[in-house]
XYZ file of C-alpha atoms in Angstrom:
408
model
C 26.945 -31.586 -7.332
C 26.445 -35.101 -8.714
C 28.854 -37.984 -9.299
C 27.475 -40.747 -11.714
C 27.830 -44.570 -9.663
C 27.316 -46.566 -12.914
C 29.842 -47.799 -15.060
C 31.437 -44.983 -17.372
C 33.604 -45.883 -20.513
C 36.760 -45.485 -20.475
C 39.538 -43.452 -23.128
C 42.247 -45.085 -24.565
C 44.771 -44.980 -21.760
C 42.590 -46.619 -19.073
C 41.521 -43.095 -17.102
C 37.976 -41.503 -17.460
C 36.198 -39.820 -20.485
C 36.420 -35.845 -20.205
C 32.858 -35.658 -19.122
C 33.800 -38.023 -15.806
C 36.667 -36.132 -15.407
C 34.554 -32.563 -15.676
C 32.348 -34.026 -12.886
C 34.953 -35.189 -10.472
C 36.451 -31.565 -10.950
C 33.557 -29.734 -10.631
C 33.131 -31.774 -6.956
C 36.822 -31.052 -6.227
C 35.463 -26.947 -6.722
C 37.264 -26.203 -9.823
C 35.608 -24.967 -12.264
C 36.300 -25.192 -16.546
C 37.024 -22.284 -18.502
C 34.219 -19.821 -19.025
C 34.208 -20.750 -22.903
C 34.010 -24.191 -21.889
C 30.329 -25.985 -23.742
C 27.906 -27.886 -22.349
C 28.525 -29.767 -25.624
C 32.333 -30.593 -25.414
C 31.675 -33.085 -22.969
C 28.076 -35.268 -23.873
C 26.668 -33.309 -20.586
C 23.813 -30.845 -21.727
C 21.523 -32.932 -19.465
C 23.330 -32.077 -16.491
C 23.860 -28.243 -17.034
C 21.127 -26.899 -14.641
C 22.488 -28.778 -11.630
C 26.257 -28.051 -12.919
C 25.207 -24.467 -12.944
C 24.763 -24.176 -9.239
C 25.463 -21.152 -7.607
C 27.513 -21.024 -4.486
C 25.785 -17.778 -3.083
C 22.589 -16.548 -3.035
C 22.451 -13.127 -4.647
C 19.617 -12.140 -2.873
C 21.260 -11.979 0.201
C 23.101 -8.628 -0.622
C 20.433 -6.388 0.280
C 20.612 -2.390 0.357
C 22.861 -0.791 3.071
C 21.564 2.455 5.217
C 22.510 4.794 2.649
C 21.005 3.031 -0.613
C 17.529 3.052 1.983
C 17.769 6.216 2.790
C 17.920 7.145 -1.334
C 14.772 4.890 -1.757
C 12.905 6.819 1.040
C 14.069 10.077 -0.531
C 13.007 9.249 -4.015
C 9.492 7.734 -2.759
C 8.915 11.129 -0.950
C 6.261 13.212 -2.546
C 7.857 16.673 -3.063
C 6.074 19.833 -1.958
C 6.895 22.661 -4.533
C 7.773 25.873 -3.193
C 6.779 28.726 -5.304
C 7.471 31.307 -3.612
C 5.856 34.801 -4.725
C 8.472 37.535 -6.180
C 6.328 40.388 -4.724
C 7.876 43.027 -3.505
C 7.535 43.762 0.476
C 5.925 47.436 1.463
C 8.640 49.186 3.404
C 6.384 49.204 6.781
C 5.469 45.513 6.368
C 9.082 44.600 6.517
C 9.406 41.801 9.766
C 12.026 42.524 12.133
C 10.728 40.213 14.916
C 8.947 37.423 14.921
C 5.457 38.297 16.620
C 1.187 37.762 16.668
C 1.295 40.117 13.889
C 2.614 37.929 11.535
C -0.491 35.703 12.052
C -2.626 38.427 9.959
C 0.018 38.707 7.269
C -1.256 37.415 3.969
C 0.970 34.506 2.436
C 2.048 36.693 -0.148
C 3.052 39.134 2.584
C 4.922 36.116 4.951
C 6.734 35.413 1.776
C 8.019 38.615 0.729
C 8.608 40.170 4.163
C 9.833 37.178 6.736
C 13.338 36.764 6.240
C 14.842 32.966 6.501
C 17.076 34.152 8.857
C 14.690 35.591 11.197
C 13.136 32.244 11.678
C 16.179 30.854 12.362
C 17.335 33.028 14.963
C 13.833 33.299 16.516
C 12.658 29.422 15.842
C 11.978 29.856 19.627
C 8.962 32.778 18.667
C 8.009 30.663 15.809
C 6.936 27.986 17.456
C 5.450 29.663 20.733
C 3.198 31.623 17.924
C -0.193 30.077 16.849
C 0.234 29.859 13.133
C -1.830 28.299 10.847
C 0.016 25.170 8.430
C -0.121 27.386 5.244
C 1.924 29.633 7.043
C 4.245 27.031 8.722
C 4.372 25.725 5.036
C 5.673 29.101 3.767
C 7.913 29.068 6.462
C 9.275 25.549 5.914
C 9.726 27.039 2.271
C 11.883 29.818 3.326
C 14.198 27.880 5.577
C 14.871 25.650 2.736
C 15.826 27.546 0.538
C 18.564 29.476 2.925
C 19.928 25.690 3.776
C 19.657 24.393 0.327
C 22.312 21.645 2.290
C 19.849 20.887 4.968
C 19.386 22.276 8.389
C 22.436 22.655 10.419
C 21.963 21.313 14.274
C 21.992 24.279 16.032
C 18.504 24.639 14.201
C 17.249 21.589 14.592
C 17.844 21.300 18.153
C 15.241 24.562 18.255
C 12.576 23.432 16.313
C 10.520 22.012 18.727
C 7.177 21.728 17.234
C 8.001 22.948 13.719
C 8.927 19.659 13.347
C 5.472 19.103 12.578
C 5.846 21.178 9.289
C 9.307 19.210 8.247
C 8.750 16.584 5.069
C 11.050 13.330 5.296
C 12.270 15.289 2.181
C 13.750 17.773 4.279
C 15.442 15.898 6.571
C 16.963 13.419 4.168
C 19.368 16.635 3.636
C 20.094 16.958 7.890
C 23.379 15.691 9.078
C 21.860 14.391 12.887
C 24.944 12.739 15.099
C 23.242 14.112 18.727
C 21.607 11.386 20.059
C 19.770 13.966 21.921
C 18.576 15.799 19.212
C 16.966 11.748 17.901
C 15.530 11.601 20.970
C 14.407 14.947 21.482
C 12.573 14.686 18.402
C 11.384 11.390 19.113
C 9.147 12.469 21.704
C 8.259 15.869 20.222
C 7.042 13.368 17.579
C 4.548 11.074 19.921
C 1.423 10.150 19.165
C 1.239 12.615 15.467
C 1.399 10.750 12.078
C 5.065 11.184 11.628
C 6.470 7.604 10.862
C 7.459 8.725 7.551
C 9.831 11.297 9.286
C 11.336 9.642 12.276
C 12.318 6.558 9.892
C 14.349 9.438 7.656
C 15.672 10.963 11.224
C 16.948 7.558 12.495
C 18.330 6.329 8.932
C 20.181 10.067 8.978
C 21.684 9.514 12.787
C 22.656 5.812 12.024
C 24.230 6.253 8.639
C 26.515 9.036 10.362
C 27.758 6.347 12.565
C 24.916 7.218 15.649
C 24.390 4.629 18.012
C 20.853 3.856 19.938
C 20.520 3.545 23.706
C 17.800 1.219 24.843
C 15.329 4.187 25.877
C 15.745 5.519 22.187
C 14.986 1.709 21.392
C 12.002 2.297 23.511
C 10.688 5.302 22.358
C 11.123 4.408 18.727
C 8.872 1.529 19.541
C 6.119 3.908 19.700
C 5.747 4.627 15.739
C 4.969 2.238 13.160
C 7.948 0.171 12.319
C 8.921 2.036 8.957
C 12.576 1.731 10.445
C 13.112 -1.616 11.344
C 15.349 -2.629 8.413
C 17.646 0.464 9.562
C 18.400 -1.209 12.595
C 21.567 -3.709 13.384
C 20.198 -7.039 14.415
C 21.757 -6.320 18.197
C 19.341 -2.962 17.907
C 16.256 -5.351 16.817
C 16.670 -7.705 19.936
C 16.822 -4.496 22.188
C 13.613 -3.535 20.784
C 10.406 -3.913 22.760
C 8.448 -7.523 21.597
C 5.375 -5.078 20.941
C 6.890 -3.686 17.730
C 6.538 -6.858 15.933
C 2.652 -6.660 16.166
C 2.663 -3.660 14.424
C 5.054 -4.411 11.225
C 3.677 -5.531 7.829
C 5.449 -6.969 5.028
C 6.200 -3.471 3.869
C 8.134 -2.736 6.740
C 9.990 -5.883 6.055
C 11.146 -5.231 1.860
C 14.817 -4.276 3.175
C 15.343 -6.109 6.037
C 18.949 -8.584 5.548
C 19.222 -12.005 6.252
C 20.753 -11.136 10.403
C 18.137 -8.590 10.925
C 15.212 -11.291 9.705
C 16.723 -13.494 12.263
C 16.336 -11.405 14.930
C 12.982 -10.185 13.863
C 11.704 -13.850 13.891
C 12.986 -14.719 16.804
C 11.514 -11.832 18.872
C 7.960 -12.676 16.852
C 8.088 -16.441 17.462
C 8.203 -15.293 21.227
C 5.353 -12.408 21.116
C 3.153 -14.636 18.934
C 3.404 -17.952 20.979
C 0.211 -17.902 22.919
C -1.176 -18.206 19.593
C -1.772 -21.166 17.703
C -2.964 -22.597 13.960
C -4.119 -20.253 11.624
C -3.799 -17.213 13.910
C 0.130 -18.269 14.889
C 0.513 -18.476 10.760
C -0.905 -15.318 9.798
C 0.796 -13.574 12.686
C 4.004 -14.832 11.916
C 4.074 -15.043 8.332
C 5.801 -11.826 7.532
C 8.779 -12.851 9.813
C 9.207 -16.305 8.196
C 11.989 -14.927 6.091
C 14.078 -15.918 9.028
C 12.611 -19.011 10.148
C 14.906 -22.137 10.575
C 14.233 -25.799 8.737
C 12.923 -26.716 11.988
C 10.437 -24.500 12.128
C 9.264 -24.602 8.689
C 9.087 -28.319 9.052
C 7.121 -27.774 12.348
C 4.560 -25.771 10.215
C 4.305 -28.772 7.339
C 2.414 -30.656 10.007
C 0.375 -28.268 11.048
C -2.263 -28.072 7.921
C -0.774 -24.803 7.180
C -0.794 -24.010 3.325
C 1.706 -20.854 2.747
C 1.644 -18.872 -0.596
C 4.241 -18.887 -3.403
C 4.838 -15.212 -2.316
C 5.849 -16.397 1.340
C 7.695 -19.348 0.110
C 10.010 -17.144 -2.421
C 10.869 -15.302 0.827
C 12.223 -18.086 2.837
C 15.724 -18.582 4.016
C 17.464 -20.763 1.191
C 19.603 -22.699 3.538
C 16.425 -23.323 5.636
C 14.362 -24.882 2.394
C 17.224 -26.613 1.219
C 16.930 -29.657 3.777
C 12.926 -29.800 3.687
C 12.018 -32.798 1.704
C 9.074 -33.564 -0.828
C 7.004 -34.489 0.997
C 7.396 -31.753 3.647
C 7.289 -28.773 0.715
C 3.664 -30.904 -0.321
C 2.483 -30.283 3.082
C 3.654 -26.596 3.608
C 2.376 -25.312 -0.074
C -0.419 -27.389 -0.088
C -3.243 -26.357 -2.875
C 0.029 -23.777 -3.925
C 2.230 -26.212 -4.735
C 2.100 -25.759 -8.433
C 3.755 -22.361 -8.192
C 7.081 -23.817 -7.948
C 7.046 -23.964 -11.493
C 6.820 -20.505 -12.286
C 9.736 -20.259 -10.125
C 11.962 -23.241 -10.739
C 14.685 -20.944 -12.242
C 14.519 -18.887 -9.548
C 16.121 -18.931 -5.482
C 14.906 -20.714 -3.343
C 13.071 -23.165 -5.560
C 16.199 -23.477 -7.960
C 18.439 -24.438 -5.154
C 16.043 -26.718 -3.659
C 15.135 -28.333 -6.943
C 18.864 -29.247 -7.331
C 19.306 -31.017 -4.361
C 15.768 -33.602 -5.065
C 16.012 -36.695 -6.967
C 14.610 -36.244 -10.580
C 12.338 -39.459 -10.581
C 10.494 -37.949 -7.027
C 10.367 -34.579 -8.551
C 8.573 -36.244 -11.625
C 6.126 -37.261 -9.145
C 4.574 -34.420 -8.314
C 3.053 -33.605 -12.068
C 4.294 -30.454 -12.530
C 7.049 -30.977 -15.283
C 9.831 -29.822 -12.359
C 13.710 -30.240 -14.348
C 17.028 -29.918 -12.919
C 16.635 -32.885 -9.946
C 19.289 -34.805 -9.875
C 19.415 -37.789 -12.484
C 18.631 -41.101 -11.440
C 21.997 -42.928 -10.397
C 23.980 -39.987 -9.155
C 25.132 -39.081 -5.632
C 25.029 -35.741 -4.182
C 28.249 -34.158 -3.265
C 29.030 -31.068 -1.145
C 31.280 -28.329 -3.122
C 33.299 -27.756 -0.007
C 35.116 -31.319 -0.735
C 38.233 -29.456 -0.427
C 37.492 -28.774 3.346
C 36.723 -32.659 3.843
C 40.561 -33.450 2.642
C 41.272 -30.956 5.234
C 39.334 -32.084 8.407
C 36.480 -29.566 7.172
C 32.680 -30.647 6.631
C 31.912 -34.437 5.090
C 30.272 -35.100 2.027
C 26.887 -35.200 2.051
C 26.377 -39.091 0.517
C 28.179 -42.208 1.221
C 30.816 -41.077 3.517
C 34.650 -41.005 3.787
C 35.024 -43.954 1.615
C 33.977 -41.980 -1.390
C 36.207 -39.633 -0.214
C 39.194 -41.557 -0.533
C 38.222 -43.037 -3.645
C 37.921 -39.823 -4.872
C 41.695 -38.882 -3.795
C 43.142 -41.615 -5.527
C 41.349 -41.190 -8.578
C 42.572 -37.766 -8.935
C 45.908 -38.778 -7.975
C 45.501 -41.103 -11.368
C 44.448 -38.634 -13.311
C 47.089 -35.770 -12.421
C 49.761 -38.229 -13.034
């Protein structure tokens, strides 16, 4: 926010135009009418920094059951077609045995009922079958738990687990911990990171809670679940998981749980230094603090518009010019493509205009040569809350008194 230090004219009783007025409100927090123009007051130059926003929408990011729908929809679904054939009499399964290894698939389909593999999981899995027939199998179980398997069959399934699609167990209501953990290490050391992050978003978003050897075991997978995990979860976690994560592990993650995730990667990454450190750490810099980011201006670092867009907005806000030169570098004309957008936006609002014309890159919405900068929460100052950012309390009570003019 912006209050103009140069003399204004005055209306005909002595007290500000509407336009000073409109400013010294907007500082106080109020804000006009919604039908209120630009126009009415001689201040279209001033609408992009007027148009603040107090909160960063961005912030709001997808809880654990609006992931688990993404991870469910991304899921390539295996068709089962099963075949309508009808089962010879003396082919008919009434126990799960080797004999069903040298059934045809047509034969498993039409002669295995669901409900003998559920009652003898135990035979299924002790049983050398090949992963067509596990597939048929996997078919026939869900289609008798359209719902999802209940957990007295999914504590049994040992290594049919194998067979089980992250599909499949988006439809599982898991609240044993030692069913997640059970499964965990059935799981160890087989490509199954798609699955176990669909098995620990379906125990957390019941209201399951992780014990640091869960925390430990989980470590063991690629971090496809770290963004399902509460930021007290993420500093339990061993440091090792960090070296494993990519950005694409990252897409979810909140504002807390970045914090955490940086922190824990500033520590496993700080033997490192330069160019290594950066490319190392870049993933996590979404929670990185000012200091940090200011820490990596001197280092000759040059960090991509893509990284930049990803950074805390409170944490850009303070760097200066000269600091955002050093960090971008040879990038630093991107910030026009994203001067409309957070953080750039927010950080263009708080830079005077005349610095921002230095850089050559046609930047608008800098504050106008002449104004101060003011702190919305102006209310709290009056209160004992957080100072203005600018001259100091003097403003302040100038301020008070000129509203006290203007209400009476």
């Amino acid at each position: 926010m912006a209050l103009q230090t140069a003399q204004r004219p005055l209306g005909s009783c002595g007290t500000p135009t509407h336009g000073s007025l409109l400013l010294l409100l907007l500082s106080l927090g109020w804000l006009p009418p919604p039908g209120a123009q630009a126009a009415d007051t001689g201040l279209g130059f001033v609408t992009p920094w007027l148009q603040r926003p107090t909160r960063d929408p961005s912030w709001q990011q997808p809880e654990l059951t609006v992931v688990l729908q993404r991870a469910q929809r991304s899921t390539k679904t295996k068709v089962c077609a099963l075949s309508q054939k009808a089962c010879p009499p003396e082919r008919k399964a009434t126990v799960v045995d080797e004999n069903l290894v040298f059934y045809e698939e047509w034969e498993l389909e039409a002669c295995v009922d669901a409900a003998l593999l559920d009652t003898q999981m135990d035979r299924v899995n002790a049983i050398p079958f090949t992963h067509q027939q596990l597939e048929i199998f996997r078919c026939k179980l869900n289609q008798f738990y359209p719902q999802g398997y209940p957990e007295s069959l999914i504590r049994r399934l040992r290594y049919f687990f194998y067979a089980v699609t992250p599909e499949d167990i988006y439809k599982w209501n898991v609240t044993s911990p030692e069913i997640v953990k059970y499964l965990l290490k059935i799981s160890e050391g087989r490509r199954m990171d798609a699955q176990v992050a669909v098995l620990i978003a379906r125990y957390l978003v019941g209201g399951g809670q992780m014990d640091k050897a869960t925390l430990e075991t989980l470590a063991a997978f690629r971090p496809t679940y770290l963004c399902l995990l509460s930021p007290e979860q993420l500093d339990s976690m061993p440091h090792n998981v960090v070296w494993a994560a990519g950005p694409q592990d990252l897409d979810t993650c909140r504002p807390p749980q970045m914090d955490a995730l940086y922190s824990k990667a500033r520590i496993a990454f700080q033997n490192m230094s330069g160019s290594e450190y950066f490319a190392r750490i870049k993933p996590y810099l979404g929670g990185a603090p000012t200091e940090d980011l200011q820490a990596l201006s001197r280092q000759n670092i040059h960090m991509d518009m893509a990284t930049f867009k990803k950074l805390r907005t409170e944490a850009v806000l303070p760097l200066t010019i000269a600091e955002v030169q050093k960090l971008l570098g040879p990038n630093l004309a991107g910030l026009k493509a994203e001067e409309g957008n957070s953080p750039v936006r927010d950080w263009i609002l708080r830079q005077p205009q005349d610095d921002l014309n230095s850089l050559g890159l046609g930047l608008r919405g800098g504050i106008p040569n002449g104004y101060l900068v003011l702190d919305l929460s102006f209310r709290e100052a009056l209160s004992g809350g957080p100072r203005l950012l600018g001259p100091g309390p003097g403003l302040t009570v100038i301020l008070t008194l000129l509203l006290a003019v203007i209400l009476n």
